[in-house]
mmCIF file of C-alpha atoms and ligand atoms in Angstrom:
data_model
loop_
_atom_site.group_PDB
_atom_site.id
_atom_site.type_symbol
_atom_site.label_atom_id
_atom_site.label_comp_id
_atom_site.label_asym_id
_atom_site.label_seq_id
_atom_site.Cartn_x
_atom_site.Cartn_y
_atom_site.Cartn_z
ATOM 1 C CA UNK O 12 -21.042 19.618 -8.482
ATOM 2 C CA UNK O 13 -17.833 21.638 -8.404
ATOM 3 C CA UNK O 14 -14.991 20.180 -6.309
ATOM 4 C CA UNK O 15 -15.399 22.578 -3.353
ATOM 5 C CA UNK O 16 -19.154 21.955 -3.260
ATOM 6 C CA UNK O 17 -18.534 18.214 -3.371
ATOM 7 C CA UNK O 18 -16.030 18.404 -0.486
ATOM 8 C CA UNK O 19 -18.616 20.271 1.624
ATOM 9 C CA UNK O 20 -21.289 17.740 0.633
ATOM 10 C CA UNK O 21 -19.046 14.736 1.403
ATOM 11 C CA UNK O 22 -18.179 16.181 4.815
ATOM 12 C CA UNK O 23 -21.839 16.766 5.689
ATOM 13 C CA UNK O 24 -22.780 13.357 4.331
ATOM 14 C CA UNK O 25 -20.210 11.604 6.569
ATOM 15 C CA UNK O 26 -21.191 13.705 9.593
ATOM 16 C CA UNK O 27 -24.790 12.633 9.130
ATOM 17 C CA UNK O 28 -23.708 8.978 9.211
ATOM 18 C CA UNK O 29 -23.848 8.129 5.518
ATOM 19 C CA UNK O 30 -21.312 6.489 3.219
ATOM 20 C CA UNK O 31 -20.361 8.216 -0.025
ATOM 21 C CA UNK O 32 -21.301 7.082 -3.547
ATOM 22 C CA UNK O 33 -18.780 5.819 -6.123
ATOM 23 C CA UNK O 34 -19.076 8.770 -8.551
ATOM 24 C CA UNK O 35 -18.318 11.272 -5.766
ATOM 25 C CA UNK O 36 -15.359 9.181 -4.589
ATOM 26 C CA UNK O 37 -13.914 9.174 -8.120
ATOM 27 C CA UNK O 38 -14.313 12.953 -8.423
ATOM 28 C CA UNK O 39 -12.575 13.531 -5.054
ATOM 29 C CA UNK O 40 -9.727 11.223 -6.090
ATOM 30 C CA UNK O 41 -9.356 13.290 -9.270
ATOM 31 C CA UNK O 42 -8.530 16.528 -7.397
ATOM 32 C CA UNK O 43 -4.847 17.369 -8.046
ATOM 33 C CA UNK O 44 -2.940 16.440 -4.833
ATOM 34 C CA UNK O 45 -0.932 19.702 -4.853
ATOM 35 C CA UNK O 46 -3.973 21.975 -5.253
ATOM 36 C CA UNK O 47 -5.589 24.248 -2.619
ATOM 37 C CA UNK O 48 -8.763 22.172 -3.148
ATOM 38 C CA UNK O 49 -6.908 19.113 -1.895
ATOM 39 C CA UNK O 50 -5.950 21.061 1.273
ATOM 40 C CA UNK O 51 -9.681 21.686 1.815
ATOM 41 C CA UNK O 52 -10.379 18.001 1.254
ATOM 42 C CA UNK O 53 -7.776 17.111 3.901
ATOM 43 C CA UNK O 54 -9.193 19.618 6.401
ATOM 44 C CA UNK O 55 -12.737 18.309 5.859
ATOM 45 C CA UNK O 56 -11.516 14.735 6.432
ATOM 46 C CA UNK O 57 -9.806 15.782 9.662
ATOM 47 C CA UNK O 58 -13.088 17.302 10.955
ATOM 48 C CA UNK O 59 -14.953 14.103 10.105
ATOM 49 C CA UNK O 60 -12.241 12.071 11.838
ATOM 50 C CA UNK O 61 -12.793 14.107 15.007
ATOM 51 C CA UNK O 62 -16.525 13.437 14.933
ATOM 52 C CA UNK O 63 -16.153 9.714 14.242
ATOM 53 C CA UNK O 64 -13.213 8.833 16.473
ATOM 54 C CA UNK O 65 -13.493 11.462 19.222
ATOM 55 C CA UNK O 66 -9.857 12.222 18.348
ATOM 56 C CA UNK O 67 -8.733 8.841 19.655
ATOM 57 C CA UNK O 68 -5.707 7.422 17.834
ATOM 58 C CA UNK O 69 -4.394 3.865 17.780
ATOM 59 C CA UNK O 70 -1.156 2.062 17.220
ATOM 60 C CA UNK O 71 -0.754 -1.396 15.716
ATOM 61 C CA UNK O 72 2.323 -3.585 15.742
ATOM 62 C CA UNK O 73 2.998 -5.955 12.874
ATOM 63 C CA UNK O 74 5.399 -8.902 13.116
ATOM 64 C CA UNK O 75 6.608 -10.484 9.864
ATOM 65 C CA UNK O 76 7.075 -14.040 11.115
ATOM 66 C CA UNK O 77 8.784 -15.738 8.142
ATOM 67 C CA UNK O 78 11.140 -14.286 5.556
ATOM 68 C CA UNK O 79 10.893 -16.954 2.882
ATOM 69 C CA UNK O 80 10.592 -17.428 -0.885
ATOM 70 C CA UNK O 81 6.838 -17.544 -1.602
ATOM 71 C CA UNK O 82 5.660 -19.442 -4.682
ATOM 72 C CA UNK O 83 2.755 -17.018 -5.312
ATOM 73 C CA UNK O 84 5.303 -14.492 -6.624
ATOM 74 C CA UNK O 85 3.190 -11.326 -6.467
ATOM 75 C CA UNK O 86 4.828 -8.770 -8.738
ATOM 76 C CA UNK O 87 5.437 -6.216 -5.974
ATOM 77 C CA UNK O 88 6.657 -8.520 -3.201
ATOM 78 C CA UNK O 89 10.286 -8.980 -2.180
ATOM 79 C CA UNK O 90 9.551 -12.565 -1.149
ATOM 80 C CA UNK O 91 8.163 -13.667 -4.539
ATOM 81 C CA UNK O 92 10.147 -16.847 -5.328
ATOM 82 C CA UNK O 93 10.430 -15.982 -9.022
ATOM 83 C CA UNK O 94 12.367 -12.775 -8.325
ATOM 84 C CA UNK O 95 15.152 -14.605 -6.476
ATOM 85 C CA UNK O 96 15.635 -11.825 -3.899
ATOM 86 C CA UNK O 97 14.967 -14.035 -0.896
ATOM 87 C CA UNK O 98 16.845 -17.314 -1.331
ATOM 88 C CA UNK O 99 16.435 -19.055 1.998
ATOM 89 C CA UNK O 100 13.909 -19.190 4.811
ATOM 90 C CA UNK O 101 14.600 -17.252 7.991
ATOM 91 C CA UNK O 102 12.042 -16.923 10.720
ATOM 92 C CA UNK O 103 11.453 -15.683 14.217
ATOM 93 C CA UNK O 104 11.369 -18.182 17.036
ATOM 94 C CA UNK O 105 8.192 -18.215 19.142
ATOM 95 C CA UNK O 106 10.181 -16.516 21.917
ATOM 96 C CA UNK O 107 11.203 -13.662 19.594
ATOM 97 C CA UNK O 108 7.603 -13.172 18.449
ATOM 98 C CA UNK O 109 6.533 -13.067 22.084
ATOM 99 C CA UNK O 110 9.265 -10.568 22.892
ATOM 100 C CA UNK O 111 8.124 -8.204 20.123
ATOM 101 C CA UNK O 112 4.466 -8.599 21.101
ATOM 102 C CA UNK O 113 5.458 -7.668 24.642
ATOM 103 C CA UNK O 114 7.386 -4.614 23.486
ATOM 104 C CA UNK O 115 4.547 -3.465 21.227
ATOM 105 C CA UNK O 116 1.893 -3.793 23.935
ATOM 106 C CA UNK O 117 4.131 -2.047 26.473
ATOM 107 C CA UNK O 118 4.571 0.802 23.958
ATOM 108 C CA UNK O 119 0.789 1.183 23.669
ATOM 109 C CA UNK O 120 -0.086 -0.952 20.616
ATOM 110 C CA UNK O 121 -3.634 -2.244 20.825
ATOM 111 C CA UNK O 122 -3.440 -4.552 17.846
ATOM 112 C CA UNK O 123 -0.721 -7.107 17.127
ATOM 113 C CA UNK O 124 -0.700 -8.603 13.635
ATOM 114 C CA UNK O 125 1.269 -11.724 12.773
ATOM 115 C CA UNK O 126 2.102 -11.654 9.071
ATOM 116 C CA UNK O 127 3.296 -14.625 7.038
ATOM 117 C CA UNK O 128 3.822 -15.882 3.513
ATOM 118 C CA UNK O 129 0.904 -17.591 1.778
ATOM 119 C CA UNK O 130 1.304 -21.211 2.852
ATOM 120 C CA UNK O 131 2.299 -20.803 6.482
ATOM 121 C CA UNK O 132 0.342 -23.168 8.725
ATOM 122 C CA UNK O 133 -2.831 -21.619 10.233
ATOM 123 C CA UNK O 134 -2.567 -24.182 13.029
ATOM 124 C CA UNK O 135 0.913 -22.965 14.019
ATOM 125 C CA UNK O 136 -0.345 -19.356 13.957
ATOM 126 C CA UNK O 137 -3.328 -20.311 16.104
ATOM 127 C CA UNK O 138 -1.078 -21.931 18.725
ATOM 128 C CA UNK O 139 1.256 -18.903 18.643
ATOM 129 C CA UNK O 140 -1.702 -16.556 19.152
ATOM 130 C CA UNK O 141 -2.854 -18.548 22.161
ATOM 131 C CA UNK O 142 0.682 -18.388 23.583
ATOM 132 C CA UNK O 143 0.823 -14.587 23.129
ATOM 133 C CA UNK O 144 -2.557 -14.119 24.793
ATOM 134 C CA UNK O 145 -1.437 -16.287 27.707
ATOM 135 C CA UNK O 146 1.930 -14.663 28.301
ATOM 136 C CA UNK O 147 1.649 -11.006 27.205
ATOM 137 C CA UNK O 148 -0.373 -8.976 29.715
ATOM 138 C CA UNK O 149 -2.463 -6.003 28.576
ATOM 139 C CA UNK O 150 -5.525 -4.947 26.618
ATOM 140 C CA UNK O 151 -4.923 -5.735 22.970
ATOM 141 C CA UNK O 152 -6.159 -7.804 20.040
ATOM 142 C CA UNK O 153 -4.230 -10.303 17.933
ATOM 143 C CA UNK O 154 -4.797 -10.598 14.203
ATOM 144 C CA UNK O 155 -3.361 -12.640 11.341
ATOM 145 C CA UNK O 156 -2.354 -11.633 7.838
ATOM 146 C CA UNK O 157 -1.881 -15.005 6.153
ATOM 147 C CA UNK O 158 -3.000 -17.105 3.176
ATOM 148 C CA UNK O 159 -6.420 -18.243 1.966
ATOM 149 C CA UNK O 160 -8.614 -20.373 4.222
ATOM 150 C CA UNK O 161 -12.147 -21.669 4.709
ATOM 151 C CA UNK O 162 -14.839 -21.190 7.343
ATOM 152 C CA UNK O 163 -13.743 -24.208 9.374
ATOM 153 C CA UNK O 164 -10.254 -22.726 9.736
ATOM 154 C CA UNK O 165 -11.699 -19.290 10.530
ATOM 155 C CA UNK O 166 -13.744 -20.735 13.380
ATOM 156 C CA UNK O 167 -10.753 -22.683 14.690
ATOM 157 C CA UNK O 168 -8.564 -19.553 14.632
ATOM 158 C CA UNK O 169 -11.200 -17.731 16.657
ATOM 159 C CA UNK O 170 -11.157 -20.537 19.211
ATOM 160 C CA UNK O 171 -7.390 -20.132 19.535
ATOM 161 C CA UNK O 172 -7.976 -16.488 20.462
ATOM 162 C CA UNK O 173 -7.460 -14.704 17.125
ATOM 163 C CA UNK O 174 -9.520 -11.482 17.073
ATOM 164 C CA UNK O 175 -9.201 -10.298 13.486
ATOM 165 C CA UNK O 176 -7.936 -11.222 10.056
ATOM 166 C CA UNK O 177 -6.292 -8.795 7.705
ATOM 167 C CA UNK O 178 -7.371 -9.802 4.224
ATOM 168 C CA UNK O 179 -8.063 -7.822 1.092
ATOM 169 C CA UNK O 180 -8.508 -7.892 -2.663
ATOM 170 C CA UNK O 181 -5.308 -6.325 -3.955
ATOM 171 C CA UNK O 182 -5.267 -3.696 -6.644
ATOM 172 C CA UNK O 183 -4.146 -5.478 -9.802
ATOM 173 C CA UNK O 184 -5.393 -8.811 -8.425
ATOM 174 C CA UNK O 185 -5.116 -11.483 -11.130
ATOM 175 C CA UNK O 186 -2.859 -9.238 -13.214
ATOM 176 C CA UNK O 187 0.053 -8.520 -10.856
ATOM 177 C CA UNK O 188 -0.728 -11.535 -8.646
ATOM 178 C CA UNK O 189 -1.512 -15.224 -9.263
ATOM 179 C CA UNK O 190 -4.699 -14.963 -7.187
ATOM 180 C CA UNK O 191 -8.164 -14.492 -8.588
ATOM 181 C CA UNK O 192 -10.529 -11.960 -7.059
ATOM 182 C CA UNK O 193 -12.908 -14.874 -6.334
ATOM 183 C CA UNK O 194 -10.273 -16.702 -4.244
ATOM 184 C CA UNK O 195 -9.750 -13.605 -2.108
ATOM 185 C CA UNK O 196 -13.474 -13.021 -1.745
ATOM 186 C CA UNK O 197 -13.989 -16.628 -0.607
ATOM 187 C CA UNK O 198 -11.557 -16.112 2.269
ATOM 188 C CA UNK O 199 -13.138 -12.759 3.134
ATOM 189 C CA UNK O 200 -16.546 -14.447 3.214
ATOM 190 C CA UNK O 201 -15.175 -17.123 5.565
ATOM 191 C CA UNK O 202 -14.053 -14.329 7.910
ATOM 192 C CA UNK O 203 -17.433 -12.594 7.693
ATOM 193 C CA UNK O 204 -19.271 -15.863 8.391
ATOM 194 C CA UNK O 205 -17.126 -16.485 11.495
ATOM 195 C CA UNK O 206 -16.889 -14.449 14.731
ATOM 196 C CA UNK O 207 -13.590 -12.932 13.517
ATOM 197 C CA UNK O 208 -13.372 -9.248 12.605
ATOM 198 C CA UNK O 209 -12.221 -8.245 9.126
ATOM 199 C CA UNK O 210 -9.483 -5.668 8.518
ATOM 200 C CA UNK O 211 -9.315 -4.525 4.903
ATOM 201 C CA UNK O 212 -7.043 -2.021 3.135
ATOM 202 C CA UNK O 213 -6.921 -0.407 -0.288
ATOM 203 C CA UNK O 214 -3.503 -1.623 -1.428
ATOM 204 C CA UNK O 215 -0.874 -1.748 -2.783
ATOM 205 C CA UNK O 216 -1.608 1.630 -4.402
ATOM 206 C CA UNK O 217 0.795 2.630 -7.165
ATOM 207 C CA UNK O 218 1.054 5.199 -9.934
ATOM 208 C CA UNK O 219 -0.337 2.474 -12.223
ATOM 209 C CA UNK O 220 -3.810 2.541 -10.620
ATOM 210 C CA UNK O 221 -6.673 4.705 -11.858
ATOM 211 C CA UNK O 222 -9.075 6.668 -9.673
ATOM 212 C CA UNK O 223 -11.794 4.199 -10.703
ATOM 213 C CA UNK O 224 -9.790 1.172 -9.527
ATOM 214 C CA UNK O 225 -9.035 2.860 -6.200
ATOM 215 C CA UNK O 226 -12.690 3.887 -5.832
ATOM 216 C CA UNK O 227 -13.801 0.275 -6.379
ATOM 217 C CA UNK O 228 -11.610 -0.892 -3.490
ATOM 218 C CA UNK O 229 -12.919 1.945 -1.286
ATOM 219 C CA UNK O 230 -16.433 0.741 -2.122
ATOM 220 C CA UNK O 231 -15.425 -2.807 -1.100
ATOM 221 C CA UNK O 232 -14.094 -1.471 2.218
ATOM 222 C CA UNK O 233 -17.485 0.130 2.811
ATOM 223 C CA UNK O 234 -19.508 -2.867 1.602
ATOM 224 C CA UNK O 235 -17.652 -5.330 3.837
ATOM 225 C CA UNK O 236 -17.985 -3.039 6.886
ATOM 226 C CA UNK O 237 -14.333 -3.672 7.685
ATOM 227 C CA UNK O 238 -13.561 -3.018 11.358
ATOM 228 C CA UNK O 239 -10.074 -1.870 10.431
ATOM 229 C CA UNK O 240 -9.750 0.042 7.181
ATOM 230 C CA UNK O 241 -6.995 1.959 5.530
ATOM 231 C CA UNK O 242 -4.801 2.475 2.531
ATOM 232 C CA UNK O 243 -1.295 1.403 1.732
ATOM 233 C CA UNK O 244 1.158 2.475 -0.948
ATOM 234 C CA UNK O 245 3.108 0.019 -3.059
ATOM 235 C CA UNK O 246 6.754 0.399 -2.096
ATOM 236 C CA UNK O 247 8.927 -0.285 -5.145
ATOM 237 C CA UNK O 248 11.261 -3.215 -4.451
ATOM 238 C CA UNK O 249 14.189 -3.380 -6.873
ATOM 239 C CA UNK O 250 14.269 -6.703 -8.676
ATOM 240 C CA UNK O 251 10.484 -7.240 -8.668
ATOM 241 C CA UNK O 252 8.489 -6.649 -11.901
ATOM 242 C CA UNK O 253 6.872 -3.476 -10.482
ATOM 243 C CA UNK O 254 10.082 -2.323 -8.822
ATOM 244 C CA UNK O 255 10.884 0.293 -11.469
ATOM 245 C CA UNK O 256 7.554 2.120 -11.105
ATOM 246 C CA UNK O 257 7.812 4.953 -8.568
ATOM 247 C CA UNK O 258 5.947 5.137 -5.271
ATOM 248 C CA UNK O 259 2.987 7.536 -5.127
ATOM 249 C CA UNK O 260 3.761 10.852 -3.434
ATOM 250 C CA UNK O 261 2.985 11.533 0.229
ATOM 251 C CA UNK O 262 0.366 14.088 -0.830
ATOM 252 C CA UNK O 263 -1.377 11.575 -3.078
ATOM 253 C CA UNK O 264 -1.288 9.028 -0.254
ATOM 254 C CA UNK O 265 -2.759 11.572 2.182
ATOM 255 C CA UNK O 266 -5.414 12.518 -0.378
ATOM 256 C CA UNK O 267 -6.520 8.895 -0.834
ATOM 257 C CA UNK O 268 -6.648 8.449 2.944
ATOM 258 C CA UNK O 269 -8.740 11.639 3.242
ATOM 259 C CA UNK O 270 -11.162 10.405 0.568
ATOM 260 C CA UNK O 271 -11.464 7.071 2.370
ATOM 261 C CA UNK O 272 -12.178 8.941 5.622
ATOM 262 C CA UNK O 273 -14.947 10.968 3.958
ATOM 263 C CA UNK O 274 -16.323 7.952 2.091
ATOM 264 C CA UNK O 275 -16.601 5.577 5.045
ATOM 265 C CA UNK O 276 -18.558 7.167 7.842
ATOM 266 C CA UNK O 277 -17.399 4.845 10.640
ATOM 267 C CA UNK O 278 -14.297 3.404 12.261
ATOM 268 C CA UNK O 279 -10.545 3.845 12.258
ATOM 269 C CA UNK O 280 -8.560 4.728 9.155
ATOM 270 C CA UNK O 281 -4.919 3.710 8.877
ATOM 271 C CA UNK O 282 -2.179 4.618 6.442
ATOM 272 C CA UNK O 283 0.960 2.703 5.586
ATOM 273 C CA UNK O 284 3.854 3.355 5.168
ATOM 274 C CA UNK O 285 3.350 5.972 7.889
ATOM 275 C CA UNK O 286 2.581 9.404 6.419
ATOM 276 C CA UNK O 287 2.337 12.460 8.655
ATOM 277 C CA UNK O 288 0.194 14.454 6.238
ATOM 278 C CA UNK O 289 -2.360 11.611 6.244
ATOM 279 C CA UNK O 290 -2.594 11.928 10.055
ATOM 280 C CA UNK O 291 -3.113 15.676 9.612
ATOM 281 C CA UNK O 292 -5.860 14.815 7.110
ATOM 282 C CA UNK O 293 -7.843 12.346 9.201
ATOM 283 C CA UNK O 294 -5.989 9.048 9.685
ATOM 284 C CA UNK O 295 -6.051 7.900 13.302
ATOM 285 C CA UNK O 296 -4.209 4.590 13.097
ATOM 286 C CA UNK O 297 -0.542 3.836 12.368
ATOM 287 C CA UNK O 298 1.479 0.639 12.266
ATOM 288 C CA UNK O 299 5.009 -0.170 13.310
ATOM 289 C CA UNK O 300 6.526 -3.334 11.907
ATOM 290 C CA UNK O 301 9.446 -5.698 12.338
ATOM 291 C CA UNK O 302 10.782 -8.843 10.723
ATOM 292 C CA UNK O 303 9.891 -10.071 7.249
ATOM 293 C CA UNK O 304 8.397 -7.397 5.031
ATOM 294 C CA UNK O 305 7.112 -7.677 1.451
ATOM 295 C CA UNK O 306 8.154 -4.026 1.014
ATOM 296 C CA UNK O 307 11.807 -4.696 1.771
ATOM 297 C CA UNK O 308 14.456 -6.985 0.270
ATOM 298 C CA UNK O 309 16.134 -7.175 3.685
ATOM 299 C CA UNK O 310 14.969 -9.018 6.787
ATOM 300 C CA UNK O 311 14.693 -6.544 9.715
ATOM 301 C CA UNK O 312 14.496 -8.753 12.826
ATOM 302 C CA UNK O 313 15.986 -6.358 15.372
ATOM 303 C CA UNK O 314 14.502 -2.913 14.807
ATOM 304 C CA UNK O 315 11.372 -1.229 13.502
ATOM 305 C CA UNK O 316 11.026 -0.928 9.717
ATOM 306 C CA UNK O 317 12.422 2.421 8.497
ATOM 307 C CA UNK O 318 12.972 3.198 12.204
ATOM 308 C CA UNK O 319 9.343 4.203 12.543
ATOM 309 C CA UNK O 320 8.819 3.689 16.274
ATOM 310 C CA UNK O 321 5.852 3.889 18.647
ATOM 311 C CA UNK O 322 7.298 7.125 20.013
ATOM 312 C CA UNK O 323 7.321 8.731 16.566
ATOM 313 C CA UNK O 324 3.711 7.678 15.939
ATOM 314 C CA UNK O 325 2.640 9.178 19.280
ATOM 315 C CA UNK O 326 4.442 12.436 18.470
ATOM 316 C CA UNK O 327 2.558 12.729 15.181
ATOM 317 C CA UNK O 328 -0.794 11.965 16.812
ATOM 318 C CA UNK O 329 -0.238 14.571 19.523
ATOM 319 C CA UNK O 330 0.958 17.179 17.025
ATOM 320 C CA UNK O 331 -2.233 16.748 14.996
ATOM 321 C CA UNK O 332 -4.700 16.850 17.877
ATOM 322 C CA UNK O 333 -5.260 13.176 18.674
ATOM 323 C CA UNK O 334 -5.227 11.529 22.087
ATOM 324 C CA UNK O 335 -3.228 8.354 22.053
ATOM 325 C CA UNK O 336 -5.697 5.689 23.147
ATOM 326 C CA UNK O 337 -5.049 2.900 25.620
ATOM 327 C CA UNK O 338 -8.322 1.125 24.924
ATOM 328 C CA UNK O 339 -10.093 -0.319 21.900
ATOM 329 C CA UNK O 340 -13.253 1.729 22.208
ATOM 330 C CA UNK O 341 -13.401 3.181 18.710
ATOM 331 C CA UNK O 342 -15.375 0.412 17.090
ATOM 332 C CA UNK O 343 -16.701 0.325 13.626
ATOM 333 C CA UNK O 344 -20.449 0.517 13.570
ATOM 334 C CA UNK O 345 -21.621 -0.639 10.200
ATOM 335 C CA UNK O 346 -24.276 1.583 8.665
ATOM 336 C CA UNK O 347 -24.870 -0.541 5.587
ATOM 337 C CA UNK O 348 -28.153 -2.434 5.345
HETATM 338 S S1 LIG N 421 2.551 -10.806 -1.211
HETATM 339 FE FE1 LIG N 421 2.159 -12.623 0.081
HETATM 340 S S2 LIG N 421 1.339 -14.157 -1.343
HETATM 341 FE FE2 LIG N 421 2.312 -12.595 -2.600
HETATM 342 S S3 LIG N 421 4.388 -13.357 -2.925
HETATM 343 FE FE3 LIG N 421 4.460 -12.015 -1.143
HETATM 344 S S4 LIG N 421 4.210 -13.379 0.596
HETATM 345 FE FE4 LIG N 421 3.544 -14.507 -1.221
#
């Protein structure tokens, strides 16, 4: 099929409630980002987004709890111990975490993610989650982006009040990280076997990744029926082994998000770092973040990363035809067998 025919087919396929096949995903990813064909791809993804989400958009708030040297030393992360960028541990107090959770919820965030380095205690995060749920009023979910864990821990986290886990198999896993794919999959399976929801992103996407590698992660997103799905660019951090490789362009980012939207026929699609063109092309979920950040050599405890605020996210959503949602109605309905 020619590219324009494939775009029309992919759009129709998603609208009829079907996920896309790997070969088609690879072909769509191969369309030059600056081409008129890519504009058509983006417009098709936006139409599909309307049908799937009812033009409801969502905001998430991420809180990087600890800024600390992490012995896993992933080759793109500012906190990798080996790179010597972060020398000492700094972390939010429980009160500060609560304060940010409060601010996020008041600003309309419906998901609050607590993010930590690999070996942060799940027990401490469980207690913190319970505290947030008790003291921050509003309709929202709390999720964790933390290290590896088993089913017993997953069940315990759910009992504490955790709603979802962000976990994924990174691009370049085992090559640019000290994790094996199997270790990541074990944790993902623990989430799937528990009552927790899984959030999964294609990340961290860099110029070093082929269309095939990206397509394989899109296929994983579909196969695991992730409630929250999205794509994230690798942000080059000076001083890390991958720090000299440039970030992918905004158009490439928006293209990958559009392909993900067409490939996965259910649920919300997020993009990070925030990218307005990706919203124009079908993303309906954005994240604001504070505190420790693997994408930044500096700790940002007092203001939103890159000054991307809830207000800015809402402006983008409105500009591109989305209603900013105050509920969590747009649920992923898995269509896989
Ligand atoms: S990405 Fe996570 S696991 Fe890897 S070094 Fe950074 S904090 Fe540690």
